[in-house]
Amino acid sequence: MALVCAAAILAAPGTAYADPAPKDPGPKDSKSLEQVRKETDRLYHDAAVATDAYNAAEEKADQQSDEIVRIAKAIVAGEKKVDRLKQRAGAAARAQYRGGGLPPQAQLMLSDDPQKFLDNAGRMRQGQQATKGLLGELARTQEDLRLYADDASERWRELDANREAKAEAKKKIKAKIKAAEELESKLEKKERERLLRMEQEAEFDRQAAWIDSGALEEITGKASSSGKKAIKYATAQIGKPYEWGAEGPRSYDCSGLTSEAWISAGKTIPRTSQEQWKQLPRIDIEDMRPGDLIIYHEDASHVGMYIGDGAIVHAPRPGRDVTIAGAGSMKILGVVRPDK
């Protein structure tokens, strides 16, 4: 049944992985056009890697900003506590002054009432312990403040480093996308149309090879309730443009789409495809079910959401919209499950 459904989808017109028109050999410059296709693929891939680096740096910067705010609040609270402790220490010193400035031991020796002597001795021990505890608490609080200040300084250094990483990744993304767009802009309209067909043919060939391998026959898993919610969100974004670093609602990059889809299902997952691959539980392809995330390429630079029948929904690359494609239309690195 899965194969029948997959075959029906693959043959359906208008899908991103449908069988394109019969291959057009084109003019004699087909070889050079194929080189353009490979070069643009490489540039967009490099842009995707840089986008992952940008998103990771942005996520870390947000976490560090939150941590700096938390530390600042702790420092303010600690300073208020130090003030209170100093006031209590001052009150104890003033009480001693009102007692004539004599040490407590001397005041005890001068007492001619045995019971009063005993009472005063007990209070003296309690007072000494309280004073010792007060001074100890004051010292610990002051040490905490010093550690908080050191921690805040380290977080600021990390924040600055991540801001620099973001800026560097942003430059790289823009440069790669610009280079790819310049390559495509030099093509005539008919050549651009042929280039698109070549991309579709390459995707279709990879998808067909994946199906021919028998992989789809073994995939029979059903979506979980949260997986269905994630799929509903992701497929509702079809037709919205790809934009690097975007998390919706008007545009998305690949991991922005998958992370927001799972947030809508009540599950927070890592922001980038590489961290999704590193942190989420891995699943064998034959155990895959709708809602799982398929990670692509050896460097985990792309991700799509499996929706069943051999298909994914994903945000492909700059210049493309969120769409449905064949799950095997790109090189699969592995599968992860957000709600395992």
XYZ file of C-alpha atoms in Angstrom:
340
model
C 0.000 0.000 0.000
C 2.841 2.385 0.868
C 4.440 1.758 -2.500
C 1.160 2.369 -4.282
C 0.648 5.638 -2.414
C 4.218 6.682 -3.082
C 3.893 5.885 -6.760
C 0.681 7.878 -6.945
C 2.296 10.881 -5.272
C 5.419 10.680 -7.389
C 3.295 10.675 -10.516
C 1.027 13.516 -9.338
C 1.482 16.784 -11.236
C 2.614 19.892 -9.426
C 4.563 18.178 -6.633
C 8.167 19.083 -6.009
C 9.337 15.569 -6.747
C 7.018 14.659 -9.604
C 8.538 13.108 -12.694
C 9.542 16.095 -14.815
C 8.962 16.366 -18.511
C 11.048 14.015 -20.696
C 14.701 14.915 -20.421
C 15.673 17.540 -22.918
C 19.191 17.024 -24.240
C 19.257 20.729 -25.070
C 21.895 22.494 -27.074
C 25.581 21.694 -27.101
C 26.236 23.708 -23.928
C 24.387 21.172 -21.718
C 27.691 20.220 -20.121
C 28.423 23.801 -19.116
C 24.858 24.176 -17.829
C 25.351 21.062 -15.718
C 28.485 22.681 -14.319
C 26.418 25.750 -13.429
C 23.911 23.501 -11.663
C 26.622 21.795 -9.635
C 28.245 25.111 -8.779
C 24.981 26.716 -7.650
C 24.211 23.595 -5.611
C 27.603 23.909 -3.933
C 27.145 27.608 -3.221
C 23.670 27.140 -1.775
C 24.939 24.212 0.295
C 27.750 26.383 1.675
C 25.201 29.093 2.418
C 23.126 26.517 4.331
C 26.172 25.523 6.405
C 26.844 29.185 7.186
C 23.149 29.660 8.041
C 23.398 26.854 10.584
C 26.447 28.581 12.089
C 24.544 31.892 12.171
C 21.508 30.309 13.840
C 23.685 28.513 16.395
C 25.526 31.739 17.281
C 22.230 33.595 17.558
C 20.754 30.944 19.847
C 23.843 30.994 22.070
C 23.812 34.791 22.170
C 20.173 34.742 23.285
C 20.983 32.201 25.999
C 23.966 34.247 27.176
C 21.896 37.446 27.263
C 19.320 35.669 29.436
C 22.106 34.370 31.670
C 23.599 37.861 32.043
C 20.188 39.196 33.105
C 19.868 36.365 35.658
C 23.352 37.080 37.045
C 22.622 40.819 37.232
C 19.480 40.129 39.256
C 21.468 37.833 41.566
C 24.106 40.542 42.070
C 21.449 43.125 42.974
C 19.870 40.700 45.449
C 23.314 39.873 46.888
C 24.192 43.540 47.353
C 20.928 44.110 49.222
C 21.706 41.118 51.444
C 25.196 42.477 52.187
C 23.642 45.809 53.205
C 21.241 44.017 55.585
C 24.043 41.948 57.090
C 26.204 45.035 57.596
C 23.295 46.790 59.326
C 22.908 43.818 61.675
C 26.651 43.798 62.379
C 26.498 47.517 63.086
C 23.597 47.011 65.490
C 25.616 44.378 67.372
C 28.567 46.771 67.649
C 26.323 49.556 68.964
C 24.837 47.183 71.559
C 28.346 46.399 72.801
C 29.089 50.110 73.021
C 25.953 50.675 75.108
C 27.196 47.957 77.467
C 30.057 50.237 78.451
C 32.512 48.983 75.963
C 33.510 46.153 78.304
C 34.073 42.738 76.823
C 31.242 40.319 77.675
C 33.625 38.218 79.851
C 34.422 41.237 82.020
C 30.746 42.096 82.419
C 30.114 38.533 83.626
C 32.919 38.682 86.212
C 31.424 41.892 87.652
C 28.025 40.309 88.216
C 27.284 39.456 91.897
C 24.108 37.488 91.067
C 24.896 33.784 90.334
C 21.680 33.231 88.382
C 22.242 36.414 86.380
C 25.798 35.237 85.799
C 24.539 31.947 84.365
C 21.862 33.674 82.254
C 24.392 36.152 80.911
C 26.839 33.334 80.164
C 24.231 31.548 78.068
C 23.312 34.696 76.232
C 26.971 35.470 75.660
C 27.535 32.067 74.020
C 24.441 32.586 71.872
C 25.591 36.093 70.963
C 29.055 34.862 70.042
C 27.587 32.131 67.837
C 25.173 34.578 66.229
C 27.954 37.085 65.580
C 30.165 34.355 64.160
C 27.307 33.164 61.943
C 26.559 36.720 60.868
C 30.150 37.408 59.879
C 30.374 34.033 58.128
C 27.208 34.731 56.147
C 28.507 38.172 55.235
C 31.797 36.689 53.985
C 29.987 34.005 51.969
C 27.648 36.546 50.394
C 30.568 38.790 49.443
C 32.345 35.774 47.880
C 29.162 34.917 45.959
C 29.092 38.456 44.595
C 32.702 38.132 43.448
C 31.903 34.845 41.676
C 28.791 36.373 40.085
C 30.869 39.291 38.798
C 33.473 36.898 37.315
C 30.695 34.809 35.735
C 29.078 37.903 34.231
C 32.416 38.977 32.724
C 32.881 35.536 31.154
C 29.341 35.619 29.728
C 30.005 39.044 28.205
C 33.154 37.716 26.536
C 31.200 34.755 25.144
C 28.422 37.059 23.989
C 30.900 39.245 22.120
C 32.481 36.158 20.524
C 29.099 34.889 19.349
C 28.205 38.299 17.958
C 31.412 38.173 15.934
C 30.575 34.618 14.801
C 27.124 35.780 13.721
C 28.577 38.685 11.769
C 31.126 36.426 10.050
C 28.472 33.813 9.178
C 26.184 36.541 7.862
C 28.914 37.794 5.524
C 29.559 34.268 4.281
C 25.853 33.577 3.699
C 25.367 36.745 1.691
C 28.520 36.134 -0.347
C 27.530 32.556 -1.266
C 23.958 33.485 -2.165
C 25.136 36.475 -4.197
C 27.599 34.298 -6.125
C 24.882 31.730 -6.897
C 22.419 34.408 -7.985
C 25.021 36.025 -10.217
C 25.664 32.685 -11.908
C 21.943 32.186 -12.522
C 21.440 35.791 -13.646
C 23.862 35.266 -16.541
C 21.587 32.604 -17.994
C 18.920 33.272 -20.558
C 15.317 32.585 -19.580
C 15.264 29.276 -21.468
C 18.529 28.262 -19.832
C 17.140 29.041 -16.378
C 14.094 26.926 -17.189
C 16.354 24.086 -18.309
C 18.446 24.513 -15.155
C 15.305 24.098 -13.037
C 14.359 20.973 -14.993
C 17.836 19.585 -14.450
C 17.468 20.159 -10.704
C 14.110 18.393 -10.716
C 15.488 15.508 -12.776
C 18.393 15.048 -10.360
C 15.991 15.043 -7.395
C 13.661 12.605 -9.145
C 16.495 10.221 -10.007
C 17.657 10.143 -6.378
C 14.084 9.626 -5.136
C 13.494 6.819 -7.652
C 16.726 5.113 -6.615
C 15.706 5.367 -2.950
C 12.318 3.781 -3.666
C 13.911 1.094 -5.832
C 16.141 0.180 -2.891
C 13.015 -1.090 -1.095
C 13.427 1.355 1.794
C 9.838 2.587 1.526
C 8.413 -0.935 1.871
C 9.781 -1.189 5.410
C 8.448 2.182 6.614
C 5.034 1.548 8.169
C 5.056 3.720 11.293
C 2.075 5.902 12.196
C 2.349 9.499 13.374
C 2.000 10.247 17.089
C -0.581 12.806 18.223
C 2.148 15.443 18.635
C 3.662 14.413 15.293
C 0.321 15.083 13.603
C 0.267 18.584 15.109
C 3.812 19.259 13.874
C 2.914 18.046 10.372
C -0.227 20.200 10.321
C 1.853 23.284 11.162
C 4.632 22.503 8.676
C 2.327 21.752 5.737
C 0.339 24.921 6.448
C 3.527 26.877 5.585
C 3.754 25.455 2.044
C 4.252 28.261 -0.472
C 6.020 30.603 1.972
C 9.517 31.665 0.903
C 12.816 30.363 2.199
C 14.812 33.009 4.066
C 18.012 32.242 5.916
C 17.748 32.702 9.679
C 13.941 32.953 9.508
C 11.571 31.223 11.940
C 8.255 32.412 10.512
C 5.564 33.291 10.307
C 6.159 34.808 6.852
C 9.293 32.876 5.856
C 11.535 30.049 7.084
C 14.863 28.382 6.681
C 14.967 24.583 6.867
C 15.512 24.184 10.614
C 13.382 27.225 11.382
C 10.452 25.366 9.831
C 11.040 22.090 11.691
C 11.765 23.694 15.075
C 8.686 25.947 14.907
C 6.516 23.034 13.770
C 7.499 21.032 16.816
C 7.115 24.024 19.135
C 3.524 24.227 17.870
C 3.149 20.588 18.959
C 4.387 21.430 22.447
C 7.972 20.211 22.061
C 10.995 22.526 22.040
C 13.865 21.160 19.950
C 17.279 22.579 18.943
C 17.168 25.448 16.465
C 19.688 24.140 13.909
C 19.742 20.981 11.788
C 23.195 20.093 13.109
C 22.077 20.348 16.729
C 18.877 18.467 15.927
C 21.095 15.686 14.603
C 23.384 15.809 17.646
C 20.794 16.080 20.405
C 17.603 14.322 19.304
C 17.131 10.529 19.554
C 18.135 8.753 16.346
C 15.818 6.330 14.582
C 16.520 3.657 11.963
C 15.027 4.631 8.610
C 12.805 1.551 8.551
C 11.309 2.649 11.907
C 10.588 6.168 10.651
C 7.108 7.595 11.142
C 5.440 10.850 10.015
C 6.629 13.787 12.101
C 10.201 12.487 12.355
C 12.969 14.695 10.976
C 15.251 13.522 8.188
C 18.734 15.041 8.346
C 20.540 15.430 5.025
C 24.161 15.626 3.798
C 27.244 14.470 5.650
C 27.516 17.750 7.535
C 23.848 17.695 8.669
C 23.280 20.998 6.890
C 19.657 20.381 5.862
C 16.527 18.975 7.470
C 13.011 18.092 6.361
C 9.969 16.633 8.115
C 8.742 13.233 6.997
C 4.993 13.346 6.263
C 4.478 9.781 5.027
C 4.300 8.003 1.660
C 7.954 8.696 0.938
C 7.591 12.492 1.143
C 8.905 15.365 3.247
C 7.920 18.979 3.727
C 10.893 21.334 3.842
C 12.245 24.800 3.110
C 14.745 24.049 0.311
C 17.028 27.047 -0.255
C 17.086 30.742 -1.214
C 14.840 31.426 -4.174
C 12.556 28.497 -3.353
C 9.388 28.142 -1.272
C 8.408 25.694 1.441
C 7.293 22.627 -0.485
C 6.786 18.868 -0.535
C 9.642 16.773 -1.919
C 10.749 13.158 -2.071
C 12.308 11.942 1.174
C 15.113 10.341 -0.852
C 15.679 13.293 -3.185
C 18.761 14.302 -1.196
C 21.483 12.260 0.491
C 20.067 11.063 3.816
C 22.373 11.220 6.827
C 19.837 9.837 9.299
C 16.524 10.277 11.072
C 15.735 11.802 14.486
C 12.544 11.754 16.549
C 11.641 14.836 18.606
C 8.968 13.120 20.729
C 10.655 9.829 21.585
